[in-house]
mmCIF file of N, CA and C in Angstrom:
data_model
loop_
_atom_site.group_PDB
_atom_site.id
_atom_site.type_symbol
_atom_site.label_atom_id
_atom_site.label_comp_id
_atom_site.label_asym_id
_atom_site.label_seq_id
_atom_site.Cartn_x
_atom_site.Cartn_y
_atom_site.Cartn_z
ATOM 1 N N MET H 1 10.005 1.021 11.184
ATOM 2 C CA MET H 1 9.063 1.739 12.014
ATOM 3 C C MET H 1 8.122 0.722 12.635
ATOM 4 N N GLU H 2 7.939 0.798 13.941
ATOM 5 C CA GLU H 2 6.937 -0.033 14.597
ATOM 6 C C GLU H 2 5.578 0.555 14.266
ATOM 7 N N GLY H 3 4.642 -0.267 13.968
ATOM 8 C CA GLY H 3 3.354 0.274 13.587
ATOM 9 C C GLY H 3 2.230 -0.423 14.294
ATOM 10 N N PRO H 4 1.033 -0.085 14.012
ATOM 11 C CA PRO H 4 0.674 0.977 13.074
ATOM 12 C C PRO H 4 0.737 2.351 13.734
ATOM 13 N N GLN H 5 1.313 3.277 13.022
ATOM 14 C CA GLN H 5 1.373 4.665 13.489
ATOM 15 C C GLN H 5 1.695 5.574 12.317
ATOM 16 N N PHE H 6 1.383 6.837 12.470
ATOM 17 C CA PHE H 6 1.718 7.830 11.454
ATOM 18 C C PHE H 6 3.063 8.444 11.800
ATOM 19 N N SER H 7 3.807 8.840 10.788
ATOM 20 C CA SER H 7 5.069 9.536 11.009
ATOM 21 C C SER H 7 4.800 10.979 11.393
ATOM 22 N N THR H 8 5.717 11.529 12.159
ATOM 23 C CA THR H 8 5.677 12.970 12.376
ATOM 24 C C THR H 8 6.319 13.620 11.160
ATOM 25 N N LEU H 9 6.130 14.923 11.005
ATOM 26 C CA LEU H 9 6.759 15.625 9.895
ATOM 27 C C LEU H 9 8.275 15.516 9.991
ATOM 28 N N ALA H 10 8.819 15.594 11.208
ATOM 29 C CA ALA H 10 10.272 15.468 11.388
ATOM 30 C C ALA H 10 10.753 14.093 10.929
ATOM 31 N N GLU H 11 10.027 13.043 11.294
ATOM 32 C CA GLU H 11 10.415 11.698 10.856
ATOM 33 C C GLU H 11 10.318 11.574 9.339
ATOM 34 N N ALA H 12 9.258 12.106 8.769
ATOM 35 C CA ALA H 12 9.081 12.048 7.317
ATOM 36 C C ALA H 12 10.221 12.764 6.604
ATOM 37 N N ASN H 13 10.590 13.934 7.097
ATOM 38 C CA ASN H 13 11.694 14.675 6.478
ATOM 39 C C ASN H 13 13.018 13.942 6.649
ATOM 40 N N PHE H 14 13.208 13.293 7.785
ATOM 41 C CA PHE H 14 14.423 12.488 7.990
ATOM 42 C C PHE H 14 14.469 11.343 6.977
ATOM 43 N N HIS H 15 13.354 10.641 6.806
ATOM 44 C CA HIS H 15 13.314 9.529 5.860
ATOM 45 C C HIS H 15 13.612 10.006 4.441
ATOM 46 N N ARG H 16 13.091 11.162 4.095
ATOM 47 C CA ARG H 16 13.362 11.721 2.761
ATOM 48 C C ARG H 16 14.825 12.107 2.631
ATOM 49 N N ALA H 17 15.399 12.719 3.682
ATOM 50 C CA ALA H 17 16.810 13.112 3.649
ATOM 51 C C ALA H 17 17.713 11.889 3.497
ATOM 52 N N MET H 18 17.278 10.766 4.052
ATOM 53 C CA MET H 18 18.033 9.517 3.935
ATOM 54 C C MET H 18 17.790 8.836 2.589
ATOM 55 N N LYS H 19 16.925 9.442 1.769
ATOM 56 C CA LYS H 19 16.587 8.947 0.433
ATOM 57 C C LYS H 19 15.857 7.605 0.465
ATOM 58 N N PHE H 20 15.060 7.387 1.517
ATOM 59 C CA PHE H 20 14.234 6.192 1.585
ATOM 60 C C PHE H 20 13.109 6.325 0.571
ATOM 61 N N ASP H 21 12.841 5.267 -0.163
ATOM 62 C CA ASP H 21 11.725 5.257 -1.107
ATOM 63 C C ASP H 21 10.439 4.780 -0.440
ATOM 64 N N VAL H 22 10.572 3.846 0.477
ATOM 65 C CA VAL H 22 9.415 3.262 1.136
ATOM 66 C C VAL H 22 9.723 3.149 2.624
ATOM 67 N N ILE H 23 8.736 3.456 3.442
ATOM 68 C CA ILE H 23 8.851 3.291 4.885
ATOM 69 C C ILE H 23 7.862 2.210 5.258
ATOM 70 N N GLY H 24 8.334 1.165 5.874
ATOM 71 C CA GLY H 24 7.442 0.065 6.217
ATOM 72 C C GLY H 24 7.391 -0.179 7.702
ATOM 73 N N MET H 25 6.238 -0.661 8.139
ATOM 74 C CA MET H 25 6.133 -1.102 9.516
ATOM 75 C C MET H 25 6.781 -2.472 9.595
ATOM 76 N N THR H 26 7.478 -2.720 10.635
ATOM 77 C CA THR H 26 8.272 -3.932 10.748
ATOM 78 C C THR H 26 7.429 -5.200 10.774
ATOM 79 N N ASN H 27 7.962 -6.257 10.219
ATOM 80 C CA ASN H 27 7.349 -7.587 10.283
ATOM 81 C C ASN H 27 8.278 -8.529 11.029
ATOM 82 N N VAL H 28 9.272 -7.994 11.708
ATOM 83 C CA VAL H 28 10.274 -8.869 12.310
ATOM 84 C C VAL H 28 9.659 -9.832 13.306
ATOM 85 N N THR H 29 8.671 -9.412 14.063
ATOM 86 C CA THR H 29 8.040 -10.317 15.028
ATOM 87 C C THR H 29 7.391 -11.491 14.319
ATOM 88 N N GLU H 30 6.640 -11.205 13.263
ATOM 89 C CA GLU H 30 5.976 -12.271 12.520
ATOM 90 C C GLU H 30 6.994 -13.211 11.878
ATOM 91 N N ALA H 31 8.060 -12.658 11.330
ATOM 92 C CA ALA H 31 9.088 -13.479 10.694
ATOM 93 C C ALA H 31 9.760 -14.392 11.711
ATOM 94 N N LYS H 32 10.062 -13.872 12.884
ATOM 95 C CA LYS H 32 10.689 -14.694 13.926
ATOM 96 C C LYS H 32 9.767 -15.818 14.380
ATOM 97 N N LEU H 33 8.495 -15.490 14.591
ATOM 98 C CA LEU H 33 7.548 -16.509 15.032
ATOM 99 C C LEU H 33 7.350 -17.590 13.970
ATOM 100 N N ALA H 34 7.278 -17.192 12.714
ATOM 101 C CA ALA H 34 7.145 -18.168 11.634
ATOM 102 C C ALA H 34 8.370 -19.075 11.596
ATOM 103 N N ARG H 35 9.545 -18.505 11.765
ATOM 104 C CA ARG H 35 10.784 -19.299 11.762
ATOM 105 C C ARG H 35 10.772 -20.300 12.912
ATOM 106 N N GLU H 36 10.363 -19.839 14.096
ATOM 107 C CA GLU H 36 10.315 -20.728 15.252
ATOM 108 C C GLU H 36 9.292 -21.837 15.077
ATOM 109 N N ALA H 37 8.261 -21.588 14.304
ATOM 110 C CA ALA H 37 7.243 -22.610 14.035
ATOM 111 C C ALA H 37 7.582 -23.415 12.776
ATOM 112 N N GLU H 38 8.748 -23.150 12.202
ATOM 113 C CA GLU H 38 9.226 -23.823 10.993
ATOM 114 C C GLU H 38 8.258 -23.661 9.823
ATOM 115 N N ILE H 39 7.693 -22.461 9.735
ATOM 116 C CA ILE H 39 6.760 -22.128 8.669
ATOM 117 C C ILE H 39 7.481 -21.228 7.661
ATOM 118 N N CYS H 40 7.369 -21.544 6.391
ATOM 119 C CA CYS H 40 7.911 -20.660 5.360
ATOM 120 C C CYS H 40 7.178 -19.326 5.458
ATOM 121 N N TYR H 41 7.881 -18.236 5.239
ATOM 122 C CA TYR H 41 7.294 -16.919 5.457
ATOM 123 C C TYR H 41 7.758 -15.956 4.374
ATOM 124 N N ALA H 42 6.847 -15.177 3.891
ATOM 125 C CA ALA H 42 7.169 -14.114 2.950
ATOM 126 C C ALA H 42 6.275 -12.917 3.277
ATOM 127 N N THR H 43 6.757 -11.752 2.964
ATOM 128 C CA THR H 43 6.012 -10.530 3.224
ATOM 129 C C THR H 43 5.409 -10.004 1.935
ATOM 130 N N ILE H 44 4.185 -9.550 2.024
ATOM 131 C CA ILE H 44 3.568 -8.800 0.938
ATOM 132 C C ILE H 44 3.432 -7.377 1.465
ATOM 133 N N ALA H 45 4.171 -6.455 0.890
ATOM 134 C CA ALA H 45 4.130 -5.067 1.348
ATOM 135 C C ALA H 45 3.353 -4.237 0.337
ATOM 136 N N MET H 46 2.368 -3.523 0.832
ATOM 137 C CA MET H 46 1.546 -2.685 -0.035
ATOM 138 C C MET H 46 1.459 -1.289 0.548
ATOM 139 N N ILE H 47 1.548 -0.321 -0.307
ATOM 140 C CA ILE H 47 1.550 1.082 0.093
ATOM 141 C C ILE H 47 0.145 1.505 0.520
ATOM 142 N N THR H 48 0.078 2.286 1.604
ATOM 143 C CA THR H 48 -1.213 2.802 2.051
ATOM 144 C C THR H 48 -1.335 4.306 1.862
ATOM 145 N N ASP H 49 -0.215 5.028 1.876
ATOM 146 C CA ASP H 49 -0.326 6.486 1.815
ATOM 147 C C ASP H 49 1.023 7.116 1.517
ATOM 148 N N TYR H 50 0.948 8.373 1.084
ATOM 149 C CA TYR H 50 2.134 9.210 1.073
ATOM 150 C C TYR H 50 2.310 9.675 2.499
ATOM 151 N N ASP H 51 3.519 9.852 2.895
ATOM 152 C CA ASP H 51 3.754 10.345 4.240
ATOM 153 C C ASP H 51 3.320 11.809 4.323
ATOM 154 N N CYS H 52 3.367 12.366 5.494
ATOM 155 C CA CYS H 52 2.820 13.710 5.726
ATOM 156 C C CYS H 52 3.587 14.831 5.016
ATOM 157 N N TRP H 53 4.721 14.544 4.407
ATOM 158 C CA TRP H 53 5.526 15.583 3.777
ATOM 159 C C TRP H 53 5.011 16.020 2.415
ATOM 160 N N HIS H 54 4.248 15.173 1.730
ATOM 161 C CA HIS H 54 3.930 15.390 0.318
ATOM 162 C C HIS H 54 3.006 16.593 0.144
ATOM 163 N N PRO H 55 3.466 17.649 -0.553
ATOM 164 C CA PRO H 55 2.682 18.877 -0.666
ATOM 165 C C PRO H 55 1.447 18.761 -1.558
ATOM 166 N N GLU H 56 1.407 17.777 -2.449
ATOM 167 C CA GLU H 56 0.284 17.661 -3.380
ATOM 168 C C GLU H 56 -0.773 16.647 -2.926
ATOM 169 N N HIS H 57 -0.615 16.134 -1.714
ATOM 170 C CA HIS H 57 -1.574 15.166 -1.198
ATOM 171 C C HIS H 57 -2.117 15.654 0.125
ATOM 172 N N ASP H 58 -3.376 15.292 0.378
ATOM 173 C CA ASP H 58 -3.994 15.657 1.649
ATOM 174 C C ASP H 58 -3.247 14.990 2.801
ATOM 175 N N SER H 59 -3.469 15.503 3.985
ATOM 176 C CA SER H 59 -2.907 14.876 5.171
ATOM 177 C C SER H 59 -3.431 13.453 5.285
ATOM 178 N N VAL H 60 -2.621 12.604 5.850
ATOM 179 C CA VAL H 60 -3.005 11.218 6.047
ATOM 180 C C VAL H 60 -4.072 11.161 7.135
ATOM 181 N N THR H 61 -5.164 10.466 6.827
ATOM 182 C CA THR H 61 -6.241 10.313 7.808
ATOM 183 C C THR H 61 -6.551 8.830 7.966
ATOM 184 N N VAL H 62 -7.198 8.509 9.041
ATOM 185 C CA VAL H 62 -7.585 7.117 9.276
ATOM 186 C C VAL H 62 -8.511 6.629 8.173
ATOM 187 N N SER H 63 -9.450 7.466 7.738
ATOM 188 C CA SER H 63 -10.395 7.020 6.706
ATOM 189 C C SER H 63 -9.695 6.725 5.379
ATOM 190 N N THR H 64 -8.698 7.522 5.006
ATOM 191 C CA THR H 64 -7.983 7.229 3.751
ATOM 192 C C THR H 64 -7.145 5.961 3.890
ATOM 193 N N ILE H 65 -6.574 5.762 5.070
ATOM 194 C CA ILE H 65 -5.793 4.542 5.302
ATOM 195 C C ILE H 65 -6.695 3.313 5.240
ATOM 196 N N VAL H 66 -7.847 3.374 5.892
ATOM 197 C CA VAL H 66 -8.770 2.233 5.903
ATOM 198 C C VAL H 66 -9.255 1.923 4.492
ATOM 199 N N ALA H 67 -9.554 2.942 3.713
ATOM 200 C CA ALA H 67 -9.979 2.717 2.325
ATOM 201 C C ALA H 67 -8.880 2.019 1.529
ATOM 202 N N MET H 68 -7.636 2.473 1.708
ATOM 203 C CA MET H 68 -6.524 1.846 0.994
ATOM 204 C C MET H 68 -6.260 0.438 1.514
ATOM 205 N N LEU H 69 -6.409 0.231 2.820
ATOM 206 C CA LEU H 69 -6.249 -1.118 3.374
ATOM 207 C C LEU H 69 -7.264 -2.077 2.778
ATOM 208 N N ASN H 70 -8.493 -1.629 2.608
ATOM 209 C CA ASN H 70 -9.519 -2.482 2.000
ATOM 210 C C ASN H 70 -9.162 -2.836 0.562
ATOM 211 N N GLN H 71 -8.672 -1.860 -0.182
ATOM 212 C CA GLN H 71 -8.239 -2.123 -1.557
ATOM 213 C C GLN H 71 -7.043 -3.077 -1.550
ATOM 214 N N ASN H 72 -6.108 -2.842 -0.637
ATOM 215 C CA ASN H 72 -4.935 -3.710 -0.550
ATOM 216 C C ASN H 72 -5.303 -5.128 -0.125
ATOM 217 N N ALA H 73 -6.329 -5.272 0.694
ATOM 218 C CA ALA H 73 -6.758 -6.613 1.100
ATOM 219 C C ALA H 73 -7.182 -7.420 -0.122
ATOM 220 N N SER H 74 -7.914 -6.793 -1.013
ATOM 221 C CA SER H 74 -8.315 -7.454 -2.253
ATOM 222 C C SER H 74 -7.088 -7.775 -3.105
ATOM 223 N N ASN H 75 -6.172 -6.827 -3.209
ATOM 224 C CA ASN H 75 -4.934 -7.055 -3.973
ATOM 225 C C ASN H 75 -4.135 -8.209 -3.373
ATOM 226 N N ALA H 76 -4.031 -8.247 -2.046
ATOM 227 C CA ALA H 76 -3.272 -9.300 -1.371
ATOM 228 C C ALA H 76 -3.906 -10.667 -1.611
ATOM 229 N N GLN H 77 -5.237 -10.727 -1.602
ATOM 230 C CA GLN H 77 -5.916 -11.994 -1.878
ATOM 231 C C GLN H 77 -5.563 -12.495 -3.268
ATOM 232 N N ASN H 78 -5.499 -11.594 -4.229
ATOM 233 C CA ASN H 78 -5.122 -11.981 -5.594
ATOM 234 C C ASN H 78 -3.683 -12.470 -5.648
ATOM 235 N N VAL H 79 -2.792 -11.794 -4.940
ATOM 236 C CA VAL H 79 -1.382 -12.221 -4.910
ATOM 237 C C VAL H 79 -1.267 -13.612 -4.303
ATOM 238 N N VAL H 80 -1.921 -13.824 -3.180
ATOM 239 C CA VAL H 80 -1.858 -15.135 -2.513
ATOM 240 C C VAL H 80 -2.459 -16.213 -3.400
ATOM 241 N N ARG H 81 -3.586 -15.916 -4.020
ATOM 242 C CA ARG H 81 -4.242 -16.889 -4.909
ATOM 243 C C ARG H 81 -3.275 -17.328 -6.009
ATOM 244 N N GLU H 82 -2.602 -16.386 -6.631
ATOM 245 C CA GLU H 82 -1.661 -16.715 -7.714
ATOM 246 C C GLU H 82 -0.407 -17.409 -7.179
ATOM 247 N N ALA H 83 0.064 -16.987 -6.009
ATOM 248 C CA ALA H 83 1.263 -17.612 -5.423
ATOM 249 C C ALA H 83 1.011 -19.072 -5.080
ATOM 250 N N VAL H 84 -0.157 -19.363 -4.533
ATOM 251 C CA VAL H 84 -0.483 -20.736 -4.157
ATOM 252 C C VAL H 84 -0.485 -21.642 -5.390
ATOM 253 N N LYS H 85 -0.920 -21.122 -6.505
ATOM 254 C CA LYS H 85 -0.944 -21.914 -7.740
ATOM 255 C C LYS H 85 0.458 -22.349 -8.161
ATOM 256 N N THR H 86 1.464 -21.563 -7.816
ATOM 257 C CA THR H 86 2.826 -21.862 -8.266
ATOM 258 C C THR H 86 3.682 -22.543 -7.205
ATOM 259 N N MET H 87 3.107 -22.794 -6.029
ATOM 260 C CA MET H 87 3.886 -23.416 -4.958
ATOM 261 C C MET H 87 4.198 -24.867 -5.298
ATOM 262 N N PRO H 88 5.415 -25.301 -5.014
ATOM 263 C CA PRO H 88 5.746 -26.706 -5.260
ATOM 264 C C PRO H 88 5.026 -27.613 -4.264
ATOM 265 N N ALA H 89 4.818 -28.869 -4.651
ATOM 266 C CA ALA H 89 4.152 -29.822 -3.765
ATOM 267 C C ALA H 89 4.982 -30.088 -2.517
ATOM 268 N N GLU H 90 6.294 -30.082 -2.677
ATOM 269 C CA GLU H 90 7.202 -30.285 -1.543
ATOM 270 C C GLU H 90 8.160 -29.117 -1.464
ATOM 271 N N ARG H 91 8.360 -28.610 -0.269
ATOM 272 C CA ARG H 91 9.302 -27.504 -0.126
ATOM 273 C C ARG H 91 10.725 -28.037 -0.058
ATOM 274 N N LYS H 92 11.637 -27.280 -0.643
ATOM 275 C CA LYS H 92 13.041 -27.671 -0.695
ATOM 276 C C LYS H 92 13.905 -26.758 0.166
ATOM 277 N N CYS H 93 13.259 -25.897 0.938
ATOM 278 C CA CYS H 93 13.975 -24.967 1.802
ATOM 279 C C CYS H 93 14.278 -25.627 3.148
ATOM 280 N N ASN H 94 14.984 -24.915 3.993
ATOM 281 C CA ASN H 94 15.326 -25.423 5.318
ATOM 282 C C ASN H 94 14.364 -24.958 6.404
ATOM 283 N N CYS H 95 13.303 -24.278 6.022
ATOM 284 C CA CYS H 95 12.357 -23.772 7.024
ATOM 285 C C CYS H 95 11.793 -24.886 7.890
ATOM 286 N N GLY H 96 11.540 -26.033 7.315
ATOM 287 C CA GLY H 96 10.927 -27.142 8.032
ATOM 288 C C GLY H 96 11.808 -27.795 9.074
ATOM 289 N N SER H 97 13.068 -27.395 9.123
ATOM 290 C CA SER H 97 13.972 -27.928 10.154
ATOM 291 C C SER H 97 14.749 -26.807 10.835
ATOM 292 N N ALA H 98 14.151 -25.636 10.878
ATOM 293 C CA ALA H 98 14.843 -24.470 11.439
ATOM 294 C C ALA H 98 15.212 -24.634 12.904
ATOM 295 N N LEU H 99 14.468 -25.451 13.637
ATOM 296 C CA LEU H 99 14.733 -25.621 15.074
ATOM 297 C C LEU H 99 15.613 -26.826 15.391
ATOM 298 N N LYS H 100 16.015 -27.524 14.379
ATOM 299 C CA LYS H 100 16.765 -28.773 14.585
ATOM 300 C C LYS H 100 17.951 -28.591 15.537
ATOM 301 N N HIS H 101 18.667 -27.503 15.391
ATOM 302 C CA HIS H 101 19.843 -27.268 16.230
ATOM 303 C C HIS H 101 19.644 -26.081 17.170
ATOM 304 N N ALA H 102 18.411 -25.651 17.337
ATOM 305 C CA ALA H 102 18.143 -24.463 18.146
ATOM 306 C C ALA H 102 17.906 -24.760 19.620
ATOM 307 N N ILE H 103 17.563 -25.984 19.946
ATOM 308 C CA ILE H 103 17.274 -26.327 21.347
ATOM 309 C C ILE H 103 18.584 -26.722 22.015
ATOM 310 N N ILE H 104 19.002 -25.906 22.961
ATOM 311 C CA ILE H 104 20.274 -26.192 23.636
ATOM 312 C C ILE H 104 20.072 -26.774 25.033
ATOM 313 N N THR H 105 18.845 -26.729 25.511
ATOM 314 C CA THR H 105 18.539 -27.320 26.816
ATOM 315 C C THR H 105 18.489 -28.835 26.672
ATOM 316 N N ASP H 106 19.088 -29.532 27.615
ATOM 317 C CA ASP H 106 19.052 -30.988 27.614
ATOM 318 C C ASP H 106 17.594 -31.423 27.727
ATOM 319 N N PRO H 107 17.076 -32.157 26.744
ATOM 320 C CA PRO H 107 15.668 -32.570 26.770
ATOM 321 C C PRO H 107 15.274 -33.320 28.048
ATOM 322 N N ARG H 108 16.246 -33.949 28.710
ATOM 323 C CA ARG H 108 15.930 -34.703 29.936
ATOM 324 C C ARG H 108 15.524 -33.793 31.096
ATOM 325 N N VAL H 109 15.901 -32.504 31.034
ATOM 326 C CA VAL H 109 15.543 -31.594 32.132
ATOM 327 C C VAL H 109 14.342 -30.714 31.800
ATOM 328 N N ILE H 110 13.785 -30.869 30.624
ATOM 329 C CA ILE H 110 12.595 -30.099 30.254
ATOM 330 C C ILE H 110 11.386 -30.817 30.845
ATOM 331 N N PRO H 111 10.600 -30.111 31.668
ATOM 332 C CA PRO H 111 9.427 -30.745 32.294
ATOM 333 C C PRO H 111 8.444 -31.288 31.256
ATOM 334 N N GLY H 112 7.797 -32.377 31.606
ATOM 335 C CA GLY H 112 6.812 -33.009 30.722
ATOM 336 C C GLY H 112 5.717 -32.061 30.292
ATOM 337 N N LYS H 113 5.249 -31.210 31.220
ATOM 338 C CA LYS H 113 4.190 -30.259 30.881
ATOM 339 C C LYS H 113 4.674 -29.288 29.807
ATOM 340 N N THR H 114 5.908 -28.832 29.923
ATOM 341 C CA THR H 114 6.478 -27.925 28.923
ATOM 342 C C THR H 114 6.566 -28.626 27.578
ATOM 343 N N LYS H 115 7.005 -29.865 27.587
ATOM 344 C CA LYS H 115 7.080 -30.626 26.342
ATOM 345 C C LYS H 115 5.696 -30.762 25.706
ATOM 346 N N ARG H 116 4.689 -31.031 26.533
ATOM 347 C CA ARG H 116 3.326 -31.159 25.999
ATOM 348 C C ARG H 116 2.834 -29.824 25.445
ATOM 349 N N ASN H 117 3.124 -28.733 26.154
ATOM 350 C CA ASN H 117 2.692 -27.408 25.693
ATOM 351 C C ASN H 117 3.358 -27.012 24.374
ATOM 352 N N LEU H 118 4.567 -27.487 24.154
ATOM 353 C CA LEU H 118 5.327 -27.117 22.961
ATOM 354 C C LEU H 118 5.302 -28.204 21.879
ATOM 355 N N ALA H 119 4.530 -29.241 22.109
ATOM 356 C CA ALA H 119 4.542 -30.404 21.209
ATOM 357 C C ALA H 119 4.210 -30.038 19.761
ATOM 358 N N ALA H 120 3.291 -29.120 19.553
ATOM 359 C CA ALA H 120 2.911 -28.758 18.170
ATOM 360 C C ALA H 120 4.084 -28.207 17.379
ATOM 361 N N VAL H 121 4.986 -27.518 18.074
ATOM 362 C CA VAL H 121 6.124 -26.902 17.399
ATOM 363 C C VAL H 121 7.387 -27.726 17.566
ATOM 364 N N LEU H 122 7.624 -28.257 18.751
ATOM 365 C CA LEU H 122 8.893 -28.924 19.051
ATOM 366 C C LEU H 122 8.797 -30.433 19.202
ATOM 367 N N GLY H 123 7.611 -30.995 19.036
ATOM 368 C CA GLY H 123 7.408 -32.408 19.278
ATOM 369 C C GLY H 123 8.395 -33.328 18.591
ATOM 370 N N LYS H 124 8.767 -33.039 17.384
ATOM 371 C CA LYS H 124 9.680 -33.933 16.661
ATOM 372 C C LYS H 124 11.107 -33.852 17.184
ATOM 373 N N TYR H 125 11.406 -32.852 18.024
ATOM 374 C CA TYR H 125 12.757 -32.698 18.563
ATOM 375 C C TYR H 125 12.871 -33.053 20.034
ATOM 376 N N LEU H 126 11.737 -33.158 20.726
ATOM 377 C CA LEU H 126 11.762 -33.453 22.163
ATOM 378 C C LEU H 126 11.175 -34.839 22.410
ATOM 379 N N PRO H 127 12.016 -35.763 22.846
ATOM 380 C CA PRO H 127 11.506 -37.129 23.105
ATOM 381 C C PRO H 127 10.559 -37.150 24.291
#
């Protein structure tokens, strides 16, 4: 689901019929950008609400979402704090060279201004 947005009742019932346990807003854009910048990336997904189908819960409102987001922000800070403690000094993944074979344009035809604009991300690959 592209977000942020609330599901309609029809969408919520469809998700339940498909036996989905969790409905998440997509992070594909962030994941792609991190990959292009050769940055290791992981998602922390935290629940904000029951969808509109749940008979024992109030309707989803902006105020309940914001309250849960604030609580989740604190939870996420704790997760990141603990994750950083366990990170290795050197990464052994391929994220740091994800673009090595991704540039198919002959570097000789890439304008100097473009190379300068992309230097932070592509500098090690563009002479």
